[in-house]
PDB file of C-alpha atoms in Angstrom:
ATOM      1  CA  UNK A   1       0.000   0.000   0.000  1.00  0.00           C
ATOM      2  CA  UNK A   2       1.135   3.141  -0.819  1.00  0.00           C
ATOM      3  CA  UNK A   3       1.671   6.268   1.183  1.00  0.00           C
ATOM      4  CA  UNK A   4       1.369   9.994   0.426  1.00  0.00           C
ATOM      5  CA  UNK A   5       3.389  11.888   2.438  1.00  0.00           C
ATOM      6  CA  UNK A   6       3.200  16.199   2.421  1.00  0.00           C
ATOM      7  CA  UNK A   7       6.331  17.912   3.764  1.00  0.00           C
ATOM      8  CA  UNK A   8       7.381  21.787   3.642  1.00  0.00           C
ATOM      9  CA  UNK A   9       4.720  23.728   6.176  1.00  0.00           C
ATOM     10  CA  UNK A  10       5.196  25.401   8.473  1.00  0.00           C
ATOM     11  CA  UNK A  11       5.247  29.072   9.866  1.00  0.00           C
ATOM     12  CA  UNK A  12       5.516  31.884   7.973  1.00  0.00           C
ATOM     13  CA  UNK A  13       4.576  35.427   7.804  1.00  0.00           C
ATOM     14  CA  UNK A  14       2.431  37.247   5.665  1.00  0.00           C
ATOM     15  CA  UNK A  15       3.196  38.417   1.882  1.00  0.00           C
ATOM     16  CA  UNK A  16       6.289  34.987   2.379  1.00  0.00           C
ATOM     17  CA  UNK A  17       6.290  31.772   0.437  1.00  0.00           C
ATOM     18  CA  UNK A  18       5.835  28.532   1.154  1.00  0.00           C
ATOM     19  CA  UNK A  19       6.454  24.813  -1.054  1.00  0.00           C
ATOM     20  CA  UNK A  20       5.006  22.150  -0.123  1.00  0.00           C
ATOM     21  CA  UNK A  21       6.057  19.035  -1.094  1.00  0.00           C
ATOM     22  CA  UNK A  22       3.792  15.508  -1.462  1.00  0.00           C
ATOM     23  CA  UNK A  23       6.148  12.130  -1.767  1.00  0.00           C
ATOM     24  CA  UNK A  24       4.799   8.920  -2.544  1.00  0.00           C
ATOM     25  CA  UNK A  25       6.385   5.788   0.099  1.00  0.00           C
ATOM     26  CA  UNK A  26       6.019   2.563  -2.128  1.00  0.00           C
ATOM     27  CA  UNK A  27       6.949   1.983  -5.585  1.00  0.00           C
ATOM     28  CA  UNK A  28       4.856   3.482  -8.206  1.00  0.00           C
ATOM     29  CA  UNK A  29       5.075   3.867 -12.057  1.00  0.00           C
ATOM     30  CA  UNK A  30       3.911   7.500 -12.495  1.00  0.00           C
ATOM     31  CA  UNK A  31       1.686   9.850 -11.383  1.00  0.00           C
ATOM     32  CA  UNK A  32      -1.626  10.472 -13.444  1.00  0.00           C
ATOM     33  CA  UNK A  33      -2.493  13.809 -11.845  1.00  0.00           C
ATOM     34  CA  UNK A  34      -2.225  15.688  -8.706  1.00  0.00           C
ATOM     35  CA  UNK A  35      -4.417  18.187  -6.544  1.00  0.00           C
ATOM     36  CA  UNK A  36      -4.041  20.295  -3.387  1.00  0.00           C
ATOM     37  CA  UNK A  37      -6.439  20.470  -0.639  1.00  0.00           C
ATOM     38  CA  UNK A  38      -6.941  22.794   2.559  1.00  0.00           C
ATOM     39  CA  UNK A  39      -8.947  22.664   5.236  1.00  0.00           C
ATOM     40  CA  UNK A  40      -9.881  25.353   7.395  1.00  0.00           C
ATOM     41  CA  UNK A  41     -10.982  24.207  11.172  1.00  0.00           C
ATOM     42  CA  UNK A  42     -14.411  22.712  11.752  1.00  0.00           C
ATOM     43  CA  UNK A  43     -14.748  23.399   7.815  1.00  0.00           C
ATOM     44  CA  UNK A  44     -14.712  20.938   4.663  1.00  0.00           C
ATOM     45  CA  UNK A  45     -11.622  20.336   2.749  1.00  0.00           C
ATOM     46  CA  UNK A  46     -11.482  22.165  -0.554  1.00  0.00           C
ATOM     47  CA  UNK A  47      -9.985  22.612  -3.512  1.00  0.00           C
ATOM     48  CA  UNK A  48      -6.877  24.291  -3.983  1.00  0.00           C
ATOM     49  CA  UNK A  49      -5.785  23.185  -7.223  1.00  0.00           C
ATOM     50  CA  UNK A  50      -5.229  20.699  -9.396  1.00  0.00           C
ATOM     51  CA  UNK A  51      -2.811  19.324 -12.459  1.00  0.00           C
ATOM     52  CA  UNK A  52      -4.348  16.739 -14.738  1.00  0.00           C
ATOM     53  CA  UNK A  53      -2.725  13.700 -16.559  1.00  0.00           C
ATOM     54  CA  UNK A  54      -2.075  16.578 -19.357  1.00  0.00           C
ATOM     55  CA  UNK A  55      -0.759  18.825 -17.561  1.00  0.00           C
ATOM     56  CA  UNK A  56      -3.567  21.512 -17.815  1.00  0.00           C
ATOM     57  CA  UNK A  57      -3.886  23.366 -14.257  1.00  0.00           C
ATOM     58  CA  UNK A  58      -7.249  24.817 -12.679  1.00  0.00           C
ATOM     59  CA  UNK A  59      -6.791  26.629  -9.232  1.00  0.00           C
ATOM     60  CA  UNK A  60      -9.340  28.276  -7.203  1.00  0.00           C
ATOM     61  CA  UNK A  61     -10.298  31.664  -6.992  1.00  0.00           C
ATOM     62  CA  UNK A  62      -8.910  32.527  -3.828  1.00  0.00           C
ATOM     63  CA  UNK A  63      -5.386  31.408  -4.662  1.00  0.00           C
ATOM     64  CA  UNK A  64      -5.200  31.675  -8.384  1.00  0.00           C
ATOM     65  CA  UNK A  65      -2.133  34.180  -9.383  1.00  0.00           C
ATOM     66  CA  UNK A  66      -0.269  33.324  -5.846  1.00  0.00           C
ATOM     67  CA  UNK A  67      -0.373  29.682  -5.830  1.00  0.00           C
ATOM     68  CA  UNK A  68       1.838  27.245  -8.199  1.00  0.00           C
ATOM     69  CA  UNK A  69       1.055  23.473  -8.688  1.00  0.00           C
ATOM     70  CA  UNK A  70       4.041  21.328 -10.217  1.00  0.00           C
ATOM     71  CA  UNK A  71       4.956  17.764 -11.139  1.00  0.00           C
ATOM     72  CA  UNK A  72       7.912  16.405  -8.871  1.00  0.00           C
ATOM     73  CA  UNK A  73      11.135  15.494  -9.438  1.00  0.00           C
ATOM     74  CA  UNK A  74      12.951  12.291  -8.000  1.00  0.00           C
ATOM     75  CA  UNK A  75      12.027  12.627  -4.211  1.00  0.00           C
ATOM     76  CA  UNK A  76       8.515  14.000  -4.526  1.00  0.00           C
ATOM     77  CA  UNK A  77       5.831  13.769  -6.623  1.00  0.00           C
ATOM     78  CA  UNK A  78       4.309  16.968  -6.967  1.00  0.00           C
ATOM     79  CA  UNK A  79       4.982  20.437  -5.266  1.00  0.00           C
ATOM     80  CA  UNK A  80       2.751  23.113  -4.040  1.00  0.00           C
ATOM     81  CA  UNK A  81       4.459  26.596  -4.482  1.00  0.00           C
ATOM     82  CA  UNK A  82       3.079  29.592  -2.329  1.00  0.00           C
ATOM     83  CA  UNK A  83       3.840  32.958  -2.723  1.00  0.00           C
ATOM     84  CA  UNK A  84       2.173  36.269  -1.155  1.00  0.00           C
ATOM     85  CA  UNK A  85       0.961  34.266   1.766  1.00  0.00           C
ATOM     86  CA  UNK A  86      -2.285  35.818   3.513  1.00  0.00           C
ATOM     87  CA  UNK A  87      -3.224  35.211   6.971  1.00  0.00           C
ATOM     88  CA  UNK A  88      -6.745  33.593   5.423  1.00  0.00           C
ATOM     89  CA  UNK A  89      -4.031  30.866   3.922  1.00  0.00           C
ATOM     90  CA  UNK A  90      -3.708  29.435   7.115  1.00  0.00           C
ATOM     91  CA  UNK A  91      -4.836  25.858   7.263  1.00  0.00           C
ATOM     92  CA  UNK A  92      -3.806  22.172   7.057  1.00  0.00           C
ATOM     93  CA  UNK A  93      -3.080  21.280   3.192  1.00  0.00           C
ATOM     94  CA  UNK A  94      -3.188  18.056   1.692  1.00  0.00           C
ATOM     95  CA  UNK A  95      -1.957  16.258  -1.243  1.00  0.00           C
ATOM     96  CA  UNK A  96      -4.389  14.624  -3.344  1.00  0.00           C
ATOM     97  CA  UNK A  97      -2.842  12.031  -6.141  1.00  0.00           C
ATOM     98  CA  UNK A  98      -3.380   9.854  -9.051  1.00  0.00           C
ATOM     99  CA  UNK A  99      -1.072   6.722  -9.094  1.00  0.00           C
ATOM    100  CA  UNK A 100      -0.742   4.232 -11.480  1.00  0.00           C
ATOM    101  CA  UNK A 101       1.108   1.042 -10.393  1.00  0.00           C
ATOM    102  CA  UNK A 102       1.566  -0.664 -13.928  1.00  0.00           C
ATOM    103  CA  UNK A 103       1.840   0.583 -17.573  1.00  0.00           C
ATOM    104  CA  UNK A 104      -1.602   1.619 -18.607  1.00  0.00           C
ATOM    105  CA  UNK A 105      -2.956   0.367 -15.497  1.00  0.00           C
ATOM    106  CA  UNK A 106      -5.799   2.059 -14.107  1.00  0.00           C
ATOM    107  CA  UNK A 107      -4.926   5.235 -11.772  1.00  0.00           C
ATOM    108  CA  UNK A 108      -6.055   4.937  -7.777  1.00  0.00           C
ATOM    109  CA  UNK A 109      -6.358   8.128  -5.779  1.00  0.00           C
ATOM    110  CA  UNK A 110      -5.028   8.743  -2.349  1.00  0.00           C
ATOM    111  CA  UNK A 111      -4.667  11.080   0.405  1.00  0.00           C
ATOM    112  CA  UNK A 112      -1.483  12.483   2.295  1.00  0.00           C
ATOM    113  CA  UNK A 113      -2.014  13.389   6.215  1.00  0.00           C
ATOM    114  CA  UNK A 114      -1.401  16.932   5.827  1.00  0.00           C
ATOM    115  CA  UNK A 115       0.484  19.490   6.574  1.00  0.00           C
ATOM    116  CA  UNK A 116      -0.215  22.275   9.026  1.00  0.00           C
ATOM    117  CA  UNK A 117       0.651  26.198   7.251  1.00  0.00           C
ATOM    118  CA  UNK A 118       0.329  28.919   9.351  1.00  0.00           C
ATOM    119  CA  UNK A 119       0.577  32.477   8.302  1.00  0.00           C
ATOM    120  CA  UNK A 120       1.126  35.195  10.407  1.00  0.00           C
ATOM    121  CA  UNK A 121       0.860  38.927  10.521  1.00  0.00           C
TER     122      UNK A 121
END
C-alpha cells in the first residue's frame, strides 16, 4: 500500500512563500495527476488546485495568481508553491494524487495526512 506523504509547512509570515512538497512511500510507475487540498478548522476540505494527466492546471479563486502546482522530481511527486501568503491561507493542506502502479494500469487516488501552514501577521 502506498503512502502519500506532504512535507514543507510550516510558519511563515504574511506576503512569504511557502512549497510544499507531497512524496509517494512505495513503488509506483507514475503519477496520473495531482491536486491540493486545505482545510480550514471545523470546515470541509477544498480545492486548492489541481494538475491533470495533461498537464492543464485549474486553481481556485482565492489562490489563483499566488499559488503554483508542479509535477515532482525524483524525491517528490508533486509540489505546491506559495507565494504572497495571507493570513486567510492558514490551514492544514493536503496532497491529493493519481497513481498508477503498472503501464496503462488504471490510476487509484489517495490522500497524504497533511500538513499544518500557518501564516502570520
Amino acid at each position: 500500500q502506498v503512502q502519500l506523504v506532504e512535507s514543507g509547512g510550516g510558519l511563515v509570515q504574511a506576503g512569504g512563500s511557502l512549497r510544499l512538497a507531497c512524496a509517494a512511500l512505495g513503488d509506483i510507475f507514475s503519477v496520473n495527476d495531482i491536486a491540493w487540498y486545505r482545510q480550514f478548522p471545523r470546515k470541509q476540505r477544498e480545492l486548492v488546485g489541481l494538475l491533470g494527466s495533461d498537464n492543464t492546471t485549474l486553481y481556485s479563486d482565492v489562490v489563483k495568481g499566488r499559488f503554483t502546482i508542479s509535477r515532482g522530481d525524483e524525491q517528490s511527486i508533486g509540489f505546491l508553491q506559495m507565494s504572497d501568503l495571507r493570513l486567510e491561507d492558514t490551514a492544514k493542506y493536503f496532497c491529493y494524487a493519481g497513481l498508477r502502479f503498472r503501464p496503462g494500469g488504471l490510476a487509484y487516488h489517495f490522500w497524504g495526512q497533511g500538513t499544518q501552514v500557518t501564516v502570520s501577521a
